[in-house]
Amino acid sequence: MKKQVLTGIKPTGRIHLGNYIGAIKPALKLAENDFYNTAYFVADYHGLTKIHDQAEMKELTYGVAAAWLALGLDPDRAIFYRQSDIPEIFELSWILACFAPKGLLNRAHAYKSIAEENHKMGREADAGVNMGVFTYPILMAADILLFQTELVPVGKDQIQHVEIARDLAEYFNNQYGETFVLPDYIIEEETAVLPGLDGRKMSKSYNNTIPLFEQPKKLQKLINKIKTDSSPPEEPKNPESSIIFSLYREFATPEQVEEMRKRYQRGIGWGQAKKELFEVMNSFIEEPRAQYETLMASPEKLDAILKEGAAKARKKAIPFMTEIKTKIGIFH
Ligand code: ADP
Ligand code: TRP
């Protein structure tokens, strides 16, 4: 039996290099593997916890969809859909909510960290928390459990959410008998966390990202902004502690990386290192960027692909929902 793999990306920002290296690239590798059935989706209703502007929601949702496709997702191999097109996810989300102890959600990181920050700032604990943020892990559990997912490739920050999905599956199974598969997460340990312009983890929350499909001029400008020290060009440099080198190694060939490592050790000017980083990055991005732009210019094509994916996903979801509803005693 093939294992079911599933993951989602929420449309809360433009896809950046960190998203590509840490999430999309490993997921695409799994999609090529014949031992797995893969389902990838745009988690637009998770995005709604943050994005409350119509035009922005549309643009960001298409942006995430176009990015997956431009980077090589084959919708004939992986089921590819928009979360909001699968009403069964939301139906299951309510059912799971009725099995979710409130205390479990009080302890979920995303909510807890806002509550703690509020406490520190002397605000009311729940200030700025909408119920979407609070129940976020339940919707994510529904995403996962509806498709009998065994493996969920995610970043470290999402481990707790997968564990919550597992807990909810167990509560349900204990009550009604084996129904849900218990999911596990996969963390790509070897995928280093990609640093951003300031050396911290590249993240839209830190405003230090390089958007993946940036125009060449803008890309060059962003690369020029990468923080460096004031050592002169001839001074030997440690490649391992350089943000520029960390980024370079993701896009250059192994031979180029080895050669560059030697040049750091011999001494290289930061200006030159940045110029060469731009060259490898830009030549990697050129083709997918053109694809991305073509797709963004034809949202009807994106809609058609996503709808087709949703139809395939619902073929699995609808009969499973009937089974679940029969078990809880409300099928009619
Ligand atoms: P952000 O941190 O910009 O808000 P998200 O939390 O939306 O990004 O992440 C979407 C996916 O991209 C997750 O699977 C996450 O682990 C991955 N990811 C985000 N930033 C990085 C990074 N700098 N390096 C590696 N993976 C990352
Ligand atoms: N919460 C995930 C993130 O912020 C996105 C997501 C939503 C997801 N539903 C999912 C990831 C289901 C894996 C499986 O990155």
XYZ file of C-alpha atoms and ligand atoms in Angstrom:
374
model
C 0.000 0.000 0.000
C 1.241 3.448 -0.894
C 1.614 5.845 2.002
C -0.462 9.015 1.974
C 1.581 12.224 2.286
C -0.143 15.588 2.717
C 0.912 19.146 3.394
C -0.438 22.677 3.013
C 0.921 26.187 2.786
C -1.157 29.105 3.960
C -1.345 32.203 1.765
C -0.206 34.806 4.261
C 2.769 36.178 2.313
C 4.681 35.902 -0.935
C 6.546 32.609 -1.252
C 10.180 33.155 -0.277
C 13.392 31.183 -0.640
C 12.962 29.647 2.840
C 9.536 28.253 1.907
C 11.021 26.762 -1.228
C 14.064 25.147 0.382
C 12.309 24.044 3.584
C 8.874 23.016 2.346
C 8.207 22.967 -1.387
C 11.416 21.351 -2.615
C 11.249 18.344 -0.222
C 7.507 17.931 -0.902
C 8.137 17.847 -4.653
C 10.769 15.172 -4.125
C 8.214 13.027 -2.260
C 5.713 13.513 -5.100
C 8.175 11.885 -7.504
C 8.469 8.803 -5.298
C 6.255 5.895 -6.352
C 5.809 4.715 -2.754
C 3.728 7.752 -1.882
C 0.378 9.258 -2.776
C 0.744 12.981 -2.330
C -1.808 15.695 -1.619
C -0.704 19.333 -1.508
C -2.984 22.281 -0.960
C -3.325 25.998 -0.435
C -4.581 26.476 3.128
C -6.623 29.577 2.345
C -8.996 29.283 5.314
C -5.981 29.072 7.600
C -4.766 32.251 5.888
C -8.047 33.947 6.803
C -6.941 33.982 10.447
C -4.606 36.807 9.345
C -5.529 38.137 5.903
C -8.693 40.232 6.001
C -8.482 42.002 2.664
C -10.251 40.638 -0.408
C -7.666 41.580 -3.042
C -4.754 40.442 -0.886
C -6.379 37.085 -0.153
C -6.940 36.463 -3.867
C -3.450 37.522 -4.908
C -1.697 35.531 -2.190
C -3.785 32.409 -2.812
C -3.041 32.441 -6.532
C 0.583 33.218 -5.666
C 0.987 30.067 -3.558
C -0.767 27.921 -6.180
C 1.306 29.357 -9.041
C 4.525 28.881 -7.045
C 3.932 25.144 -6.512
C 3.163 24.652 -10.200
C 6.008 26.835 -11.481
C 8.452 24.894 -9.319
C 7.435 21.604 -10.862
C 4.364 20.191 -9.103
C 2.633 17.855 -11.537
C -1.108 17.920 -10.803
C -1.441 14.524 -12.476
C 0.847 13.002 -9.849
C -0.032 14.952 -6.721
C -3.597 15.911 -5.834
C -3.452 19.698 -5.732
C -6.341 21.781 -4.409
C -7.569 24.776 -2.502
C -8.692 23.948 1.040
C -11.856 26.078 0.743
C -13.044 23.942 -2.205
C -13.470 20.890 0.062
C -16.501 21.504 2.310
C -15.968 18.121 4.011
C -12.839 19.531 5.705
C -14.967 22.066 7.548
C -17.604 19.542 8.426
C -14.951 17.280 9.914
C -13.387 20.251 11.653
C -16.589 20.748 13.681
C -16.804 17.069 14.535
C -13.201 17.089 15.744
C -13.831 20.281 17.710
C -16.353 18.313 19.739
C -13.556 15.971 20.769
C -10.913 18.615 21.411
C -10.347 19.467 25.073
C -10.135 23.240 25.353
C -7.031 22.872 27.521
C -5.216 21.184 24.630
C -5.784 24.248 22.486
C -4.828 26.619 25.309
C -1.431 24.963 25.147
C -1.014 25.218 21.340
C 2.068 27.352 20.581
C 0.567 29.921 18.233
C -2.165 30.866 20.698
C 0.008 30.492 23.781
C 2.713 32.778 22.437
C 0.184 35.564 21.719
C -1.358 35.114 25.169
C 2.095 35.261 26.789
C 3.059 38.351 24.795
C -0.226 39.984 25.872
C 0.541 39.134 29.475
C 4.023 40.662 29.174
C 2.590 43.849 27.676
C -0.030 44.105 30.413
C -2.892 43.467 27.979
C -5.859 41.173 28.427
C -4.736 37.553 27.698
C -6.906 37.133 24.593
C -6.402 40.571 23.044
C -6.119 40.299 19.248
C -6.938 36.564 19.225
C -9.754 35.560 16.905
C -11.347 32.129 17.266
C -9.743 31.130 13.956
C -6.333 31.479 15.582
C -7.505 29.558 18.642
C -9.066 26.665 16.730
C -6.381 26.647 14.000
C -5.017 23.227 15.069
C -8.479 21.631 14.760
C -8.866 22.752 11.157
C -5.367 21.492 10.462
C -6.271 18.145 12.052
C -9.278 17.944 9.712
C -7.017 18.676 6.698
C -4.806 15.786 7.723
C -7.294 13.196 9.005
C -9.851 13.509 6.203
C -7.338 12.033 3.750
C -6.085 9.193 5.994
C -2.670 10.855 5.968
C 0.262 8.894 7.315
C 3.046 11.401 6.757
C 2.981 15.183 7.045
C 6.145 16.984 5.904
C 6.365 20.197 7.932
C 8.749 22.658 9.521
C 9.640 22.255 13.215
C 7.095 24.875 14.274
C 4.285 22.627 13.029
C 5.185 19.461 14.957
C 2.788 20.262 17.787
C -0.081 20.687 15.328
C 0.507 17.229 13.866
C 0.605 15.825 17.401
C -2.744 17.466 18.124
C -4.174 15.842 14.972
C -2.931 12.511 16.257
C -4.475 13.084 19.678
C -7.850 13.977 18.181
C -7.723 10.905 15.920
C -7.069 8.734 18.975
C -9.920 10.238 21.000
C -12.295 9.562 18.119
C -10.997 6.047 17.456
C -11.272 5.159 21.144
C -14.895 6.148 21.151
C -16.073 4.772 17.784
C -13.483 2.169 16.778
C -10.650 2.390 14.236
C -11.540 5.209 11.884
C -8.645 7.601 11.418
C -5.077 6.760 10.527
C -2.686 8.235 13.104
C -0.440 10.712 11.275
C 3.287 11.265 11.786
C 5.313 14.314 10.847
C 8.441 14.278 8.688
C 11.052 16.899 9.430
C 13.803 17.401 6.907
C 16.677 17.437 9.361
C 19.272 17.954 6.685
C 17.497 20.962 5.248
C 19.206 23.728 7.133
C 16.957 26.541 8.179
C 17.634 29.074 5.481
C 18.896 32.361 6.887
C 17.352 35.656 5.831
C 18.925 39.032 5.017
C 19.741 39.695 8.675
C 21.036 36.194 9.469
C 17.957 35.104 11.453
C 15.641 32.416 10.010
C 14.207 33.731 6.767
C 10.588 34.453 7.665
C 7.898 36.882 6.663
C 7.450 37.644 10.367
C 10.983 39.070 10.468
C 10.705 41.017 7.251
C 14.003 39.575 6.080
C 12.899 37.447 3.137
C 13.948 37.142 -0.460
C 10.704 36.519 -2.381
C 11.325 33.618 -4.711
C 10.079 35.224 -7.897
C 11.596 38.656 -7.459
C 12.594 40.552 -10.625
C 16.377 40.456 -11.310
C 17.012 44.106 -10.373
C 15.089 43.816 -7.131
C 16.761 40.486 -6.400
C 20.185 42.070 -6.832
C 19.164 44.910 -4.504
C 17.966 42.508 -1.812
C 21.163 40.482 -2.049
C 23.162 43.673 -1.639
C 21.294 44.244 1.627
C 22.605 41.013 3.208
C 24.437 41.890 6.404
C 28.235 41.411 6.247
C 31.146 42.455 8.453
C 33.722 45.066 7.492
C 36.637 42.707 6.801
C 38.675 43.663 3.685
C 38.486 41.503 0.513
C 41.878 39.833 0.965
C 41.112 38.597 4.480
C 40.340 34.831 4.652
C 36.694 34.214 5.510
C 34.844 31.338 7.136
C 32.258 30.137 4.594
C 30.303 28.286 7.294
C 29.449 31.475 9.134
C 28.466 33.455 6.036
C 24.815 34.022 5.106
C 25.922 34.602 1.523
C 27.621 31.219 1.382
C 24.643 29.455 3.019
C 22.399 30.802 0.288
C 24.959 30.156 -2.457
C 25.211 26.454 -1.626
C 21.458 25.970 -2.174
C 21.603 27.119 -5.774
C 25.110 26.380 -7.092
C 26.414 23.031 -8.361
C 28.573 20.972 -5.933
C 31.667 21.934 -7.965
C 30.815 25.626 -7.753
C 30.251 25.287 -4.004
C 33.664 23.645 -3.477
C 35.396 26.285 -5.589
C 33.620 29.058 -3.686
C 34.576 27.513 -0.351
C 38.256 27.740 -1.392
C 37.853 31.324 -2.520
C 36.388 32.274 0.880
C 39.389 30.694 2.541
C 41.775 32.570 0.221
C 39.856 35.820 0.726
C 36.974 37.183 -1.348
C 35.354 40.624 -1.342
C 31.755 40.666 -0.079
C 30.719 42.617 -3.172
C 32.079 39.877 -5.420
C 30.513 37.115 -3.283
C 27.140 38.863 -3.529
C 27.445 39.284 -7.275
C 28.106 35.579 -7.737
C 25.266 34.657 -5.400
C 22.960 36.768 -7.542
C 24.141 34.983 -10.671
C 23.486 31.447 -9.436
C 20.190 32.387 -7.833
C 18.933 34.299 -10.815
C 19.815 31.569 -13.264
C 18.029 29.001 -11.083
C 14.943 31.190 -10.754
C 14.744 32.416 -14.345
C 12.640 29.595 -15.741
C 10.234 29.077 -12.838
C 9.828 32.859 -12.605
C 8.673 33.015 -16.216
C 6.279 30.117 -15.544
C 5.008 31.819 -12.409
C 4.325 35.044 -14.277
C 2.460 33.196 -17.025
C 0.299 31.414 -14.457
C -0.377 34.586 -12.458
C -1.557 36.219 -15.680
C -4.131 33.456 -16.209
C -6.011 32.908 -12.958
C -8.704 30.996 -14.861
C -6.108 28.358 -15.641
C -5.110 28.169 -11.976
C -8.780 27.905 -11.009
C -9.297 25.050 -13.470
C -6.302 23.107 -12.121
C -7.365 23.650 -8.504
C -10.984 22.677 -9.204
C -9.881 19.494 -10.903
C -7.726 18.706 -7.872
C -10.635 19.426 -5.531
C -12.867 17.033 -7.483
C -10.271 14.275 -7.059
C -9.877 15.052 -3.374
C -13.647 15.012 -2.777
C -13.920 11.596 -4.413
C -12.004 10.346 -1.391
C -13.484 12.747 1.147
C -17.215 12.265 0.497
C -17.458 8.496 1.142
C -15.171 8.831 4.162
C -17.381 11.560 5.627
C -20.388 9.272 5.202
C -18.536 6.611 7.173
C -17.646 9.107 9.916
C -21.185 10.478 10.151
C -22.625 6.987 10.285
C -20.304 6.204 13.190
C -21.353 9.221 15.207
C -25.002 8.454 14.587
C -26.089 11.415 12.527
C -26.121 10.039 9.003
C -29.495 10.436 7.351
P 7.133 32.148 7.429
O 8.132 31.754 8.498
O 7.735 33.056 6.416
O 5.844 32.696 8.022
P 5.552 29.800 6.955
O 5.450 29.592 8.436
O 4.328 30.205 6.195
O 6.739 30.834 6.662
O 6.174 28.484 6.333
C 5.683 27.697 5.301
C 6.640 26.520 5.147
O 7.973 26.959 4.791
C 6.809 25.720 6.456
O 6.841 24.336 6.148
C 8.149 26.191 7.003
O 8.793 25.222 7.801
C 8.957 26.489 5.735
N 9.944 27.553 5.988
C 9.659 28.847 6.239
N 10.796 29.578 6.419
C 11.835 28.716 6.282
C 13.287 28.850 6.356
N 13.865 30.022 6.568
N 14.040 27.746 6.136
C 13.459 26.538 5.907
N 12.117 26.347 5.840
C 11.294 27.408 6.020
N -0.213 25.291 9.549
C 0.669 25.069 8.422
C 1.735 26.209 8.378
O 1.515 27.249 8.949
C -0.101 25.060 7.130
C -1.073 23.908 7.108
C -2.439 23.961 7.165
C -0.744 22.514 7.041
N -2.975 22.731 7.133
C -1.969 21.806 7.050
C 0.476 21.824 6.979
C -2.009 20.403 7.035
C 0.425 20.412 6.945
C -0.801 19.717 6.969
O 2.779 26.038 7.761
